[in-house]
CSV table of C-alpha atoms in Angstrom, one decimal:
chain,number,residue,atom,x,y,z
T,11,GLN,CA,-20.6,-4.6,-10.9
T,12,SER,CA,-19.2,-7.8,-12.4
T,13,LEU,CA,-15.8,-7.0,-10.9
T,14,SER,CA,-17.3,-6.7,-7.5
T,15,ALA,CA,-18.9,-10.1,-7.9
T,16,VAL,CA,-15.6,-11.6,-8.9
T,17,ASN,CA,-13.9,-9.9,-6.0
T,18,GLY,CA,-16.5,-11.3,-3.6
T,19,MET,CA,-16.1,-14.8,-5.1
T,20,VAL,CA,-12.3,-14.6,-4.7
T,21,GLN,CA,-12.6,-13.4,-1.0
T,22,GLU,CA,-15.2,-15.9,0.0
T,23,ASN,CA,-14.5,-19.0,-2.1
T,24,MET,CA,-10.9,-19.1,-3.3
T,25,THR,CA,-8.6,-21.4,-1.2
T,26,ARG,CA,-5.7,-19.6,0.4
T,27,GLY,CA,-3.0,-21.2,-1.7
T,28,HIS,CA,-0.3,-19.7,-3.8
T,29,GLY,CA,-2.8,-18.4,-6.4
T,30,TRP,CA,-4.7,-16.4,-3.9
T,31,LEU,CA,-1.5,-15.2,-2.2
T,32,PHE,CA,-0.2,-13.8,-5.5
T,33,LEU,CA,-3.6,-12.3,-6.4
T,34,ASP,CA,-3.8,-10.6,-3.0
T,35,PHE,CA,-0.1,-9.6,-3.2
T,36,GLY,CA,-0.9,-7.8,-6.5
T,37,ARG,CA,-4.0,-6.2,-5.1
T,38,ARG,CA,-2.0,-4.8,-2.1
T,39,LEU,CA,0.8,-3.5,-4.3
T,40,GLU,CA,-1.7,-1.7,-6.6
T,41,ARG,CA,-3.7,-0.2,-3.7
T,42,GLY,CA,-0.5,1.0,-2.0
T,43,LEU,CA,0.8,2.5,-5.2
T,44,SER,CA,-2.5,4.2,-6.0
T,45,VAL,CA,-2.7,5.8,-2.6
T,46,LEU,CA,0.9,7.1,-3.1
T,47,LYS,CA,0.1,8.4,-6.6
T,48,LEU,CA,-3.1,10.1,-5.3
T,49,LEU,CA,-1.2,11.8,-2.5
T,50,GLU,CA,1.5,12.8,-4.9
T,51,ALA,CA,-1.0,14.5,-7.1
T,52,MET,CA,-2.6,16.1,-4.1
T,53,GLY,CA,0.9,17.6,-3.2
T,54,LYS,CA,1.1,19.2,-6.6
T,55,SER,CA,-2.2,20.9,-6.2
T,56,THR,CA,-2.3,24.7,-5.9
T,57,SER,CA,-5.3,24.6,-3.7
T,58,LEU,CA,-4.6,22.0,-1.1
T,59,ARG,CA,-7.6,22.8,1.2
T,60,ALA,CA,-10.1,22.4,-1.6
T,61,ILE,CA,-8.7,19.0,-2.7
T,62,LEU,CA,-8.5,17.2,0.7
T,63,GLU,CA,-12.2,16.1,0.7
T,64,PRO,CA,-12.0,14.7,-2.9
T,65,VAL,CA,-8.8,12.9,-2.0
T,66,LEU,CA,-10.6,11.2,0.9
T,67,GLU,CA,-13.5,10.4,-1.4
T,68,ILE,CA,-11.3,8.8,-4.0
T,69,ALA,CA,-9.6,6.8,-1.2
T,70,ASP,CA,-13.0,5.7,0.0
T,71,SER,CA,-12.2,7.1,3.5
T,72,VAL,CA,-14.5,10.1,4.0
T,73,MET,CA,-16.7,8.4,6.6
T,74,THR,CA,-13.6,7.0,8.5
T,75,TYR,CA,-12.1,10.5,8.5
T,76,ARG,CA,-15.3,12.1,9.8
T,77,ARG,CA,-15.8,9.5,12.5
T,78,ARG,CA,-12.3,10.0,13.7
T,79,TYR,CA,-11.7,13.8,13.4
T,80,PHE,CA,-15.2,15.4,13.6
T,81,SER,CA,-13.8,18.3,11.5
T,82,ALA,CA,-13.2,19.5,8.0
T,83,PRO,CA,-10.3,17.7,6.4
T,84,HIS,CA,-6.8,19.0,7.3
T,85,LEU,CA,-3.5,17.8,5.8
T,86,ALA,CA,-2.1,16.0,8.9
T,87,GLY,CA,-5.3,14.0,9.4
T,88,VAL,CA,-5.6,13.0,5.8
T,89,LEU,CA,-1.9,11.9,5.7
T,90,ASP,CA,-2.3,10.0,8.9
T,91,LEU,CA,-5.5,8.2,7.7
T,92,LEU,CA,-4.2,7.4,4.3
T,93,LEU,CA,-0.5,6.6,5.1
T,94,ARG,CA,-0.2,5.6,8.7
T,95,ASP,CA,-3.5,4.2,10.0
T,96,GLU,CA,-3.0,0.5,10.8
T,97,SER,CA,-6.8,0.0,11.0
T,98,ASN,CA,-7.8,1.6,7.7
T,99,PRO,CA,-7.8,-1.1,5.0
T,100,ARG,CA,-7.2,1.7,2.4
T,101,SER,CA,-4.1,3.1,4.1
T,102,LEU,CA,-0.5,2.5,2.8
T,103,ILE,CA,0.6,1.0,6.1
T,104,TYR,CA,-2.2,-1.5,6.0
T,105,GLN,CA,-1.1,-2.7,2.6
T,106,ILE,CA,2.6,-2.8,3.8
T,107,THR,CA,1.6,-5.0,6.8
T,108,VAL,CA,-0.3,-7.5,4.6
T,109,LEU,CA,2.6,-7.5,2.0
T,110,LYS,CA,5.0,-8.2,4.8
T,111,GLU,CA,2.9,-11.2,6.0
T,112,HIS,CA,2.8,-12.4,2.4
T,113,THR,CA,6.5,-12.1,1.9
T,114,THR,CA,7.1,-13.9,5.2
T,115,VAL,CA,4.9,-16.8,3.9
T,116,LEU,CA,6.8,-16.8,0.6
T,117,ALA,CA,10.2,-16.7,2.4
T,118,THR,CA,9.4,-19.7,4.6
T,119,ASP,CA,7.7,-21.8,1.9
T,120,ALA,CA,9.6,-25.1,1.8
T,121,LYS,CA,7.7,-26.2,-1.4
T,122,SER,CA,8.8,-23.2,-3.4
T,123,VAL,CA,11.1,-23.9,-6.3
T,124,ALA,CA,12.1,-20.2,-6.5
T,125,SER,CA,14.7,-18.7,-4.2
T,126,HIS,CA,13.0,-17.2,-1.2
T,127,LEU,CA,11.8,-13.6,-1.2
T,128,ASP,CA,13.4,-11.4,1.5
T,129,PRO,CA,10.8,-9.8,3.8
T,130,GLY,CA,13.5,-7.3,5.0
T,131,PRO,CA,12.9,-4.4,2.5
T,132,ILE,CA,9.1,-4.4,3.0
T,133,ALA,CA,9.6,-4.4,6.8
T,134,ALA,CA,12.0,-1.5,6.5
T,135,LEU,CA,9.5,0.4,4.4
T,136,GLY,CA,6.9,-0.1,7.2
T,137,ARG,CA,9.3,1.1,9.8
T,138,ASP,CA,10.0,4.3,7.7
T,139,ILE,CA,6.3,5.1,7.4
T,140,ARG,CA,5.7,4.5,11.1
T,141,ALA,CA,8.7,6.7,12.1
T,142,LEU,CA,7.1,9.9,10.8
T,143,SER,CA,4.3,11.4,12.7
T,144,PRO,CA,1.3,13.0,10.9
T,145,ASP,CA,2.5,16.5,11.9
T,146,GLU,CA,6.0,15.7,10.6
T,147,LEU,CA,4.5,14.5,7.3
T,148,ALA,CA,2.3,17.6,7.0
T,149,ALA,CA,5.2,19.9,7.8
T,150,GLN,CA,7.2,18.7,4.8
T,151,THR,CA,7.5,21.1,1.9
T,152,ASP,CA,5.5,20.0,-1.1
T,153,ALA,CA,8.7,19.0,-2.9
T,154,ARG,CA,10.0,17.0,0.1
T,155,LEU,CA,6.6,15.3,0.6
T,156,ILE,CA,6.5,14.3,-3.1
T,157,ALA,CA,10.1,13.0,-3.0
T,158,LEU,CA,9.2,10.9,0.1
T,159,LEU,CA,6.1,9.5,-1.6
T,160,ASN,CA,8.1,8.8,-4.7
T,161,SER,CA,10.7,6.9,-2.7
T,162,TRP,CA,8.0,4.8,-1.1
T,163,SER,CA,6.5,4.2,-4.6
T,164,LYS,CA,9.9,3.1,-5.9
T,165,SER,CA,10.2,0.6,-3.0
T,166,LEU,CA,6.8,-0.9,-3.8
T,167,SER,CA,7.7,-1.0,-7.5
T,168,ASP,CA,11.0,-2.7,-6.7
T,169,LEU,CA,9.1,-5.3,-4.7
T,170,SER,CA,6.7,-5.9,-7.6
T,171,ASP,CA,9.7,-6.4,-9.9
T,172,GLU,CA,11.4,-8.8,-7.5
T,173,VAL,CA,8.2,-10.9,-7.2
T,174,THR,CA,7.7,-10.9,-10.9
T,175,ASN,CA,11.3,-11.9,-11.6
T,176,ARG,CA,11.5,-14.5,-8.8
T,177,TYR,CA,8.1,-16.2,-9.3
T,178,PHE,CA,6.9,-15.4,-12.8
T,179,SER,CA,9.9,-15.2,-15.0
T,180,HIS,CA,10.4,-18.5,-16.8
T,181,SER,CA,13.6,-17.6,-18.6
T,182,VAL,CA,17.0,-18.6,-17.2
T,183,SER,CA,20.0,-16.4,-17.7
T,184,ARG,CA,22.9,-18.3,-19.1
T,185,ALA,CA,26.6,-17.5,-18.7
T,186,SER,CA,28.3,-16.7,-22.0
């Protein structure tokens, strides 16, 4: 309850400077990674049909799914909603889109003392996600789907590491 109040204060009252940008950047990274980890765990389930509804509940997307599909959850629909739906604020692609906007702001910030962040890798990740249809995603074997989700997780983790090293590391490497 207290965290919800803090989140509301951040969204409504915090100026949209660098502090807010990095706070939102971290939120988007965490949400994207959590969706990927959730879907990875789903892919390892022995009873996929039984776990689709709980996955939607955890992702806070049950009502959105029902409004869109008017049916019991099916794999292609769940993957579409949680990975590729540009209008779902819980989807991976939504997080990627916001992260790309944030990296573009950081890349063009003339006041930044750090070298600029390249928005190219996050844009490439977005293109990769959009390139696969829901049916193509659902047709992957469990192992291939998990490998794909892991590669996307690695891309987000690499972005997190790059932001940390570029903007939050205060040590300077020295030549010996």
